[in-house]
mmCIF file of C-alpha atoms in Angstrom:
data_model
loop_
_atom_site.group_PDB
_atom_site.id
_atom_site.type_symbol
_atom_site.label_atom_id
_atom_site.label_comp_id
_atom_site.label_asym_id
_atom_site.label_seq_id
_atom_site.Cartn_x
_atom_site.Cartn_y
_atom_site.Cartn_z
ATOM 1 C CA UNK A 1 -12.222 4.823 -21.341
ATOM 2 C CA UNK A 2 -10.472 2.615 -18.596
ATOM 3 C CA UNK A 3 -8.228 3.640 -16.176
ATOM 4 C CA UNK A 4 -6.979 0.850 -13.596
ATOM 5 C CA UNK A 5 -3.478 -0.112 -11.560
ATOM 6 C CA UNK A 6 -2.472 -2.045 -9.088
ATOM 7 C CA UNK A 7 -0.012 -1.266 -6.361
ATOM 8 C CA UNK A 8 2.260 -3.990 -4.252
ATOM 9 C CA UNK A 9 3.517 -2.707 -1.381
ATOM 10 C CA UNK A 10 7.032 -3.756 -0.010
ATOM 11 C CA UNK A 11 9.208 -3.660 3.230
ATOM 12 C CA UNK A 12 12.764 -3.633 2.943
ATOM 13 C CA UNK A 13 14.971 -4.352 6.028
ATOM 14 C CA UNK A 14 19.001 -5.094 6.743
ATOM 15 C CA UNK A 15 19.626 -8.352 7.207
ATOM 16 C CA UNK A 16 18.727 -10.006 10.916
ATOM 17 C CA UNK A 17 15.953 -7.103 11.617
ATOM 18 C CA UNK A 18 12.119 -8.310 11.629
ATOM 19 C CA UNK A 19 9.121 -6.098 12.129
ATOM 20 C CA UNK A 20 5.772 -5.897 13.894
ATOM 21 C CA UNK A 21 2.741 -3.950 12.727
ATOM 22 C CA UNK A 22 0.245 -2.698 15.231
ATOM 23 C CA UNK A 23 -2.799 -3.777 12.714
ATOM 24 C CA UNK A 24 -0.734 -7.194 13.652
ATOM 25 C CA UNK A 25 -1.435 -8.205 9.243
ATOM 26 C CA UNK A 26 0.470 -6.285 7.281
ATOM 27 C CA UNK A 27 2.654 -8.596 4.914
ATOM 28 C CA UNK A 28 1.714 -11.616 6.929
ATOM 29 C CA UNK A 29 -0.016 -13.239 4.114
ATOM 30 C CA UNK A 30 0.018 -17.182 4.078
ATOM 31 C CA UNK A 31 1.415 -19.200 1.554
ATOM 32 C CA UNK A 32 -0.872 -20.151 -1.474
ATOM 33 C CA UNK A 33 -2.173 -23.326 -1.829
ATOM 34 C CA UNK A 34 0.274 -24.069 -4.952
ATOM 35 C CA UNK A 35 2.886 -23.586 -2.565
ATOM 36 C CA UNK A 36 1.473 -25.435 0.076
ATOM 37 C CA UNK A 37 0.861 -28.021 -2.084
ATOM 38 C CA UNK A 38 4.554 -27.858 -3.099
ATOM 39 C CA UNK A 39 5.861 -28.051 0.507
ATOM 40 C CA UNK A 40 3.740 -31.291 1.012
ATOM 41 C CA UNK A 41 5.203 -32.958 -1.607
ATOM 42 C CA UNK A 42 8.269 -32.123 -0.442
ATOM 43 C CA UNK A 43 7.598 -33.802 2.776
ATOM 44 C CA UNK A 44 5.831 -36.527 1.353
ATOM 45 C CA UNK A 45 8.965 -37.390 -0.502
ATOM 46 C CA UNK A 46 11.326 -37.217 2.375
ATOM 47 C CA UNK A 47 9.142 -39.541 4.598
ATOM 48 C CA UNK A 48 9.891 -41.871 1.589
ATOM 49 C CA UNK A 49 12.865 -41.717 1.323
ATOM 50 C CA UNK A 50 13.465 -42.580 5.253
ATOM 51 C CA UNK A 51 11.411 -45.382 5.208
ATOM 52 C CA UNK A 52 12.990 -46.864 2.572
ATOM 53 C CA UNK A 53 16.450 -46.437 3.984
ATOM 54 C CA UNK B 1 31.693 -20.563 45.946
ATOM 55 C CA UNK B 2 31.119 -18.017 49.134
ATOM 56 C CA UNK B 3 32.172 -15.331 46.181
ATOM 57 C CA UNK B 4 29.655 -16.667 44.159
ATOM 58 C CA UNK B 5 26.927 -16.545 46.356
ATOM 59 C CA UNK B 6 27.324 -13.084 46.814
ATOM 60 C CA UNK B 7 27.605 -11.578 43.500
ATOM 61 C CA UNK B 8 25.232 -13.675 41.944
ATOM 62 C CA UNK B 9 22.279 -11.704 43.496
ATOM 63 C CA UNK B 10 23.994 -8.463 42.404
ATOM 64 C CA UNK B 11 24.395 -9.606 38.967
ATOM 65 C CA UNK B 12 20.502 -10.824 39.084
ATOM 66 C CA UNK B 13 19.477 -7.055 39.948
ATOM 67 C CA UNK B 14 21.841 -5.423 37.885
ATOM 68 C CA UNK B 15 20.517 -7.492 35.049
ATOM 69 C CA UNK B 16 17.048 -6.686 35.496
ATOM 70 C CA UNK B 17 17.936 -3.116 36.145
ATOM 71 C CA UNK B 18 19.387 -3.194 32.565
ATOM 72 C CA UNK B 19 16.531 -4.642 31.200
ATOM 73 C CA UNK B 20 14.289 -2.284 32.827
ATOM 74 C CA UNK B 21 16.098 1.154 31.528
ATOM 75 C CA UNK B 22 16.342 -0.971 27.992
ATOM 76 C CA UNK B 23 12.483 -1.465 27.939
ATOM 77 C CA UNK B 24 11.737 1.591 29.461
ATOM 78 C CA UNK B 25 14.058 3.466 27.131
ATOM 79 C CA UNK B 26 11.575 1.895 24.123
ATOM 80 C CA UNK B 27 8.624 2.791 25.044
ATOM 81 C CA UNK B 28 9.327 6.005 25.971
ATOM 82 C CA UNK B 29 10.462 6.679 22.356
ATOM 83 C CA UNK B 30 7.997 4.364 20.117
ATOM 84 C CA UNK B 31 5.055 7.085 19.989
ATOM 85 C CA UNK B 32 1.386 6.130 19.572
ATOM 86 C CA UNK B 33 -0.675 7.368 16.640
ATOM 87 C CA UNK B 34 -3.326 9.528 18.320
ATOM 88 C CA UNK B 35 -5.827 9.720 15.417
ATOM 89 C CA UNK B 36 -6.415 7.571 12.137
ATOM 90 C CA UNK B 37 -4.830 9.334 9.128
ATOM 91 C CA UNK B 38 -7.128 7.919 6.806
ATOM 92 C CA UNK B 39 -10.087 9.583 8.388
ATOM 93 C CA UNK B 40 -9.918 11.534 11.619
ATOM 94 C CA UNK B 41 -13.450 10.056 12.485
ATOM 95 C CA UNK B 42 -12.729 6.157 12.268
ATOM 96 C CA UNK B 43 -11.170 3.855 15.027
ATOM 97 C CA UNK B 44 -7.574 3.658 14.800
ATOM 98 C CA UNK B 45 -8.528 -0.330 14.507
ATOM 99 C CA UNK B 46 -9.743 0.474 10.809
ATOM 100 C CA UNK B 47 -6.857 0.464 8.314
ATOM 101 C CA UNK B 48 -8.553 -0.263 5.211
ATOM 102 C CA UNK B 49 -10.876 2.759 3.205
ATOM 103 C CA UNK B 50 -11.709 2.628 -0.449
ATOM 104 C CA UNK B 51 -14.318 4.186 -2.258
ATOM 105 C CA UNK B 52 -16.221 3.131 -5.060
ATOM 106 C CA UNK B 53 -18.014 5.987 -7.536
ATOM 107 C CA UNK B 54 -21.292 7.801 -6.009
ATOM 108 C CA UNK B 55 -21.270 5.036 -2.857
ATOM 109 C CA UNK B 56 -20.083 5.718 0.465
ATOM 110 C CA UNK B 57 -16.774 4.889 1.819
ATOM 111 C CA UNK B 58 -16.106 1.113 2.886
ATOM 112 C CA UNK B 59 -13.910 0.464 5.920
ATOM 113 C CA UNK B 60 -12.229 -2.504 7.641
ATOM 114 C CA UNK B 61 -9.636 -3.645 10.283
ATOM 115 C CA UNK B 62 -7.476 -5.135 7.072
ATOM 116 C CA UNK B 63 -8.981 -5.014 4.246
ATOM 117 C CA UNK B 64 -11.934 -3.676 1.608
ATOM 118 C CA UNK B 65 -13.257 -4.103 -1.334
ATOM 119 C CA UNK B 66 -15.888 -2.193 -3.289
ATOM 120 C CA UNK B 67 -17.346 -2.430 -6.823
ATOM 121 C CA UNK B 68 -20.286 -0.573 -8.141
ATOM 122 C CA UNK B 69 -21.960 0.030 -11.182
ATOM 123 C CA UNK B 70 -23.239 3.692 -11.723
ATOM 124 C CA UNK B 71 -26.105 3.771 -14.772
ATOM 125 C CA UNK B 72 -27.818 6.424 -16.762
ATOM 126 C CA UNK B 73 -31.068 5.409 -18.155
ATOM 127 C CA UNK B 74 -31.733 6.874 -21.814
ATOM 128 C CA UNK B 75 -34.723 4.392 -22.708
ATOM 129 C CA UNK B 76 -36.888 7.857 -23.637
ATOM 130 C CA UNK B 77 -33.865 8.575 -26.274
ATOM 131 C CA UNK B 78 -32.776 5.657 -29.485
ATOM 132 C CA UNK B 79 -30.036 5.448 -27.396
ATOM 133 C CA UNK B 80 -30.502 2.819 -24.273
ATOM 134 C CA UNK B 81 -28.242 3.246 -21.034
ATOM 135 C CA UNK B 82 -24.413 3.415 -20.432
ATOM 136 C CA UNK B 83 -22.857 2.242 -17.418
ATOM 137 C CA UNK B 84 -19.628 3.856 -15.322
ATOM 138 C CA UNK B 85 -18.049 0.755 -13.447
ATOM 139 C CA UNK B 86 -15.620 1.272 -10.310
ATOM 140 C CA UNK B 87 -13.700 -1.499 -8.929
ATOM 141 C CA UNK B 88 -11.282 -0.429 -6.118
ATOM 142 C CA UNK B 89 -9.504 -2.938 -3.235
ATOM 143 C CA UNK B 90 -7.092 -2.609 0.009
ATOM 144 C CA UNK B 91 -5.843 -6.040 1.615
ATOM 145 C CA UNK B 92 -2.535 -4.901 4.657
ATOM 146 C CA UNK B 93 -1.880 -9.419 4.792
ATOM 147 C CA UNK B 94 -0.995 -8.676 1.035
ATOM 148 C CA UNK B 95 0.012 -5.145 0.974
ATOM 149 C CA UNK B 96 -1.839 -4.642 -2.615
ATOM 150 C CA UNK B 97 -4.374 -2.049 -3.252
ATOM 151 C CA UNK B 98 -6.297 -1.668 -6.740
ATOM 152 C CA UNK B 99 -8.660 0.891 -8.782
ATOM 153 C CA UNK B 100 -9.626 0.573 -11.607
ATOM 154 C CA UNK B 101 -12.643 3.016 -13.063
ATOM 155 C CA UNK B 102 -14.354 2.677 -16.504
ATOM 156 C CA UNK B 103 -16.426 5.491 -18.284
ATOM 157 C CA UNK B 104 -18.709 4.731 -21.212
ATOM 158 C CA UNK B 105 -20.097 7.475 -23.637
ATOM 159 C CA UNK B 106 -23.025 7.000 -26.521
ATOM 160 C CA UNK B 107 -24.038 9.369 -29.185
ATOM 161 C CA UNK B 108 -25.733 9.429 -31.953
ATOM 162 C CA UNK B 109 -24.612 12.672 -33.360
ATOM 163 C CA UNK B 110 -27.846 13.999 -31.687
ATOM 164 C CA UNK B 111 -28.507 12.150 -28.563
ATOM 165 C CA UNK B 112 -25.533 12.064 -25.793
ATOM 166 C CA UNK B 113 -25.029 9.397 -22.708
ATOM 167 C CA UNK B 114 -22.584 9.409 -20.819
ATOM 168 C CA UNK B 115 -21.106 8.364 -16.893
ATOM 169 C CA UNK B 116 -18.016 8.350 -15.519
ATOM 170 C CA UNK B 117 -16.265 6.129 -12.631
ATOM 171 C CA UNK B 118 -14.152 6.896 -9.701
ATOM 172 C CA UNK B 119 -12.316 4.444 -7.610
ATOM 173 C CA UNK B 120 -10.453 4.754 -4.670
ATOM 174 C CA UNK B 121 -8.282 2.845 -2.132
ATOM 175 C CA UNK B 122 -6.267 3.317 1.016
ATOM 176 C CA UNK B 123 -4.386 1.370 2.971
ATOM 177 C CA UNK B 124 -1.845 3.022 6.869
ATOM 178 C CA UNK B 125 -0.321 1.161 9.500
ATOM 179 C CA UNK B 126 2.186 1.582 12.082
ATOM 180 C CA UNK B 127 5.261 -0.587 12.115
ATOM 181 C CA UNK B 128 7.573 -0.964 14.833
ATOM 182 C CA UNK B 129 11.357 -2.363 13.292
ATOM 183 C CA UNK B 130 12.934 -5.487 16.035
ATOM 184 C CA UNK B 131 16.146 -6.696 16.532
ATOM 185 C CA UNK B 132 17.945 -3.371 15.907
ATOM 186 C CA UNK B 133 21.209 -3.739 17.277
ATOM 187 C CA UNK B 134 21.931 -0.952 20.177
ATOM 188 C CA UNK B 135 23.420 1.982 19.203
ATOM 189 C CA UNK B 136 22.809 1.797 15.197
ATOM 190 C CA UNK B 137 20.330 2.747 12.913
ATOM 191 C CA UNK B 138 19.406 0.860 10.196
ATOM 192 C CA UNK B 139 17.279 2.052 6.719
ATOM 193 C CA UNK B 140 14.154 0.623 6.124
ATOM 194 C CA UNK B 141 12.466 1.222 3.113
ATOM 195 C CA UNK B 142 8.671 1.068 2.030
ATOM 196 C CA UNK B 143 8.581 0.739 -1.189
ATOM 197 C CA UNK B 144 4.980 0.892 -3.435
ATOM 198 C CA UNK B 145 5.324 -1.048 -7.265
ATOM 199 C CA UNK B 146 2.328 0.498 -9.335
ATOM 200 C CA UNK B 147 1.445 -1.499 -12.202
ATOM 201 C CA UNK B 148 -1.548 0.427 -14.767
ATOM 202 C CA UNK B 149 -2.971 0.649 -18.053
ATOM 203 C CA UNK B 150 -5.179 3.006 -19.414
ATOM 204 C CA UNK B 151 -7.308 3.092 -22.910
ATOM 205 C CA UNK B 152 -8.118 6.694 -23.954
ATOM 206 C CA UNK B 153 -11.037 7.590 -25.931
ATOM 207 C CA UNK B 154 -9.972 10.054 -29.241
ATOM 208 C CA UNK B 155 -9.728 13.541 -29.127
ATOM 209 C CA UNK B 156 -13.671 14.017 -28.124
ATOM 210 C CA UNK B 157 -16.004 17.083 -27.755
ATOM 211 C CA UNK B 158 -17.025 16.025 -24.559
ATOM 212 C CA UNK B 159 -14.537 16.747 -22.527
ATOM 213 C CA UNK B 160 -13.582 13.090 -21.949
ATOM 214 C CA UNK B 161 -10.394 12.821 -19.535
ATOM 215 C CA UNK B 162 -9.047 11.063 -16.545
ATOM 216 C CA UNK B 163 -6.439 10.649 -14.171
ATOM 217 C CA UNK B 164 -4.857 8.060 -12.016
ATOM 218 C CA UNK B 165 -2.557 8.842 -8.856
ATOM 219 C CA UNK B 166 -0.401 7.046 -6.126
ATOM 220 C CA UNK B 167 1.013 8.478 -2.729
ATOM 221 C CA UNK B 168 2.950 6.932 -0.425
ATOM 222 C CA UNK B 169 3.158 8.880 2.688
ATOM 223 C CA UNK B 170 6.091 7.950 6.189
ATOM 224 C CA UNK B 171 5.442 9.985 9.494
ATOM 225 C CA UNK B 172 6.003 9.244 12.716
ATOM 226 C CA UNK B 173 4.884 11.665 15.733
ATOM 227 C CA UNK B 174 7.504 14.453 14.624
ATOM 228 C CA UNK B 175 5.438 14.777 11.391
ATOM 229 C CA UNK B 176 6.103 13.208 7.517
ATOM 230 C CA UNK B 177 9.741 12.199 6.557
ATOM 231 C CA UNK B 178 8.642 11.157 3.960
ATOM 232 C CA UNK B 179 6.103 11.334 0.735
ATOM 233 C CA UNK B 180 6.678 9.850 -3.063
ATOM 234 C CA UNK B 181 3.920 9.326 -5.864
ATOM 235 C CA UNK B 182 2.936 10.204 -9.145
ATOM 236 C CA UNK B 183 -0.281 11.463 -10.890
ATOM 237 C CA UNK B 184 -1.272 10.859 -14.751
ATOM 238 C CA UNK B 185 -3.303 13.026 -16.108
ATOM 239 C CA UNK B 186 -5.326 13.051 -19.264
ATOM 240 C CA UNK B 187 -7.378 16.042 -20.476
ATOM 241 C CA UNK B 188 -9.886 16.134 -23.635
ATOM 242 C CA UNK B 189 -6.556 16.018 -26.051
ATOM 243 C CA UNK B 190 -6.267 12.357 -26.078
ATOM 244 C CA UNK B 191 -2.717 11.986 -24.626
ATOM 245 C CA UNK B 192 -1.909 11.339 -20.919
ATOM 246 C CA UNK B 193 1.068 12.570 -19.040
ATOM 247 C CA UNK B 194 2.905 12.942 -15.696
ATOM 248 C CA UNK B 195 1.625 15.787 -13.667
ATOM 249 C CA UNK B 196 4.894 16.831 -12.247
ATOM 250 C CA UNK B 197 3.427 19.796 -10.169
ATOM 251 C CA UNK B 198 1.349 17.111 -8.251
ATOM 252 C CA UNK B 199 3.940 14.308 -8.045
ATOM 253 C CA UNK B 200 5.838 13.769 -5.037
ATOM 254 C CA UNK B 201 9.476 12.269 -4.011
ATOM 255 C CA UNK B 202 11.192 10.533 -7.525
ATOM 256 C CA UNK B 203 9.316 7.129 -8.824
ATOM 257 C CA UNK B 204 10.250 5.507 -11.764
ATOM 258 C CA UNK B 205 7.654 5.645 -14.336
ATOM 259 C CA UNK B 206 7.786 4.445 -18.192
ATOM 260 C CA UNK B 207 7.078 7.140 -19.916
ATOM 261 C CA UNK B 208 8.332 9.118 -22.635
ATOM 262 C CA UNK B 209 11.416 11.053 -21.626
ATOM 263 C CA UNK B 210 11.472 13.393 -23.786
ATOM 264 C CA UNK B 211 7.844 14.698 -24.158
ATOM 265 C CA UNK B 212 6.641 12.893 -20.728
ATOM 266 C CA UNK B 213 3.842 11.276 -22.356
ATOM 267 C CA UNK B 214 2.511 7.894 -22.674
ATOM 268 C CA UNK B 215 0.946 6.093 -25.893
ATOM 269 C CA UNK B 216 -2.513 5.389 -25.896
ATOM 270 C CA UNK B 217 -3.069 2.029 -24.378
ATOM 271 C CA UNK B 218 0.267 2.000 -23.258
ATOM 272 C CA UNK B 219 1.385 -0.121 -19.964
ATOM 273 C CA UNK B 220 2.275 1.906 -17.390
ATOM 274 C CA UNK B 221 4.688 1.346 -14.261
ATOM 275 C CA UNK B 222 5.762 3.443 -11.482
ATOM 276 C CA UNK B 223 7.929 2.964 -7.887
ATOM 277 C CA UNK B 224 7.401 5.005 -5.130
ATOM 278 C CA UNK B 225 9.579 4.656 -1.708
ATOM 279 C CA UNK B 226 9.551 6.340 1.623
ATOM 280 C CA UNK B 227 13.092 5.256 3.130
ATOM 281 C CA UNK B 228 13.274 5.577 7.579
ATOM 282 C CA UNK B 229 16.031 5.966 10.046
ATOM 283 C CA UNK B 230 15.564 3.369 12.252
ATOM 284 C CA UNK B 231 17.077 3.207 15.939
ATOM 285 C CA UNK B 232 16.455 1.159 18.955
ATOM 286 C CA UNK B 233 15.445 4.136 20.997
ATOM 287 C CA UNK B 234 12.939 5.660 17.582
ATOM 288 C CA UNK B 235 11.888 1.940 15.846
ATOM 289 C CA UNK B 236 8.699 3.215 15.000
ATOM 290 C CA UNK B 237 6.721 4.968 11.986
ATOM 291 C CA UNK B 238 3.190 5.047 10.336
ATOM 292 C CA UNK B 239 2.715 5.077 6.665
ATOM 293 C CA UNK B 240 -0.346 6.126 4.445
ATOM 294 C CA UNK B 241 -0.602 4.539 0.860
ATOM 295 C CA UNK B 242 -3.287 5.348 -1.739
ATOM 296 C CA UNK B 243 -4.162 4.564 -5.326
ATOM 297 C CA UNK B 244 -6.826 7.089 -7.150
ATOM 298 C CA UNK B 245 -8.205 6.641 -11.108
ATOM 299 C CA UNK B 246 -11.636 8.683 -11.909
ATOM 300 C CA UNK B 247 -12.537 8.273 -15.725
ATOM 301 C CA UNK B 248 -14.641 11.437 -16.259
ATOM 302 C CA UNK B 249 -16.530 11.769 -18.934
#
């Protein structure tokens, strides 16, 4: 017999307010390396594109 | 220019002055936790607990992770050894937890092994809301997605049953504002179903609305919020959120 979940906690805020948390990590998780990888390309391409124009 | 000079300095003080009352105003009203609601007896630097079947609690400043693997021995028997396996996890940079608890029976029509698992995890912080522009308050919401699945055994004679639970707990140093979570139950009858005499605040859960149960096997989801009044003068609340599964057998 199995009994599992998962839970994903969320912070929703108006637009133009930011938090802090006093453990200083909550929800500050980095990108992951897929998207990292993404964002390099990304730049990659645009240095390119400069030096060919 | 002469004009200038002279109100220049004024405006420099009055400024500061301003800035002073602002700042003092704050911390005046953003109150400090006094004791960790997790456990009274850890260090209010320790946000993480989860607990894994018959071993001890596990703690850290952001995150934990447990698994353990709880075996009966029945080499004296035909039958050999069954295992009760407990996986639970808290990470705040993420905000997931997980548990997840298996149970594993044998018999032989004569012979009977069984062990059950338990998992537990539990993540609190306090959060402080910026930029709040002066006399407003704006709603913040802390909202907890559960995502589960559970595989009951048959109808059994042994009393096989389990339960899985998630609370999501707001207070700040006037007490809770706040609380929302549900709690599945199964007994021995092979069906599970919302406990709604130990289910808090309104989450959505998939379920059957007519009967409240779910199907064996079925997928199960669940949200749980805890919505705050934020102002600039009271920006700041603590939260508590836990996940719970123990597969008895």
């Amino acid at each position: 017999m199995d009994f599992g979940n998962t839970a994903q906690l969320q912070l929703i805020l108006p637009d133009g307010v930011t938090f802090s948390s006093a453990s200083g990590e909550f929800l500050q998780s980095v990108p992951e390396p897929a998207s990292l990888s993404l964002v390099a390309v990304g730049i990659a391409a645009l240095l390119l594109r400069r030096r060919r124009d | 220019m002469r004009v200038l000079r002279a109100f220049l300095p004024r405006m420099k003080t009055r400024t500061l002055a301003l800035a002073l009352l602002l700042t003092g105003a704050t911390l005046q009203s953003a109150y400090a936790i006094t004791s960790n609601p997790i456990d009274p007896n850890l260090p209010l630097t320790t946000h993480a607990s989860v607990l894994c079947g018959t071993g001890s609690n596990v703690t850290g400043a952001a995150s934990a992770s447990c698994f353990k693997a709880d075996e009966v021995d029945g080499t004296s028997l035909p039958l050999q050894v069954v295992i009760g396996a407990s996986d639970a996890r808290a990470d705040l940079l993420t905000g997931t937890l997980r548990a997840k608890a298996t149970s594993q029976t044998l018999n032989d029509g004569v012979n009977l092994l069984r062990q059950g698992g338990l998992a537990s995890a539990t993540l609190y912080d306090t959060i402080t809301i910026l930029n709040i522009p002066l006399n407003q308050s704006v709603p913040v919401e802390l909202r907890m997605t559960v995502h589960g699945a559970f595989t009951l055994d048959p109808a059994s004679p042994f009393g096989a049953g389990g339960q899985m639970s998630d609370v999501l707990r707001g207070f700040t140093d006037q007490g809770l504002f706040g609380a929302s979570g549900i709690r599945i139950f199964s007994g021995n009858a092979g069906t599970a179903f919302v406990d709604s005499s130990n289910s808090l605040g309104t989450g959505r859960i998939t379920n059957n609305s007519v009967n409240g149960t779910f199907e064996d096997g079925a997928d199960l989801e669940a949200e749980s919020s805890v919505t705050f009044l934020a102002t600039a003068s009271a920006p700041t609340f603590s939260f508590t959120s836990q996940l719970f599964v123990d597969s008895a057998v």
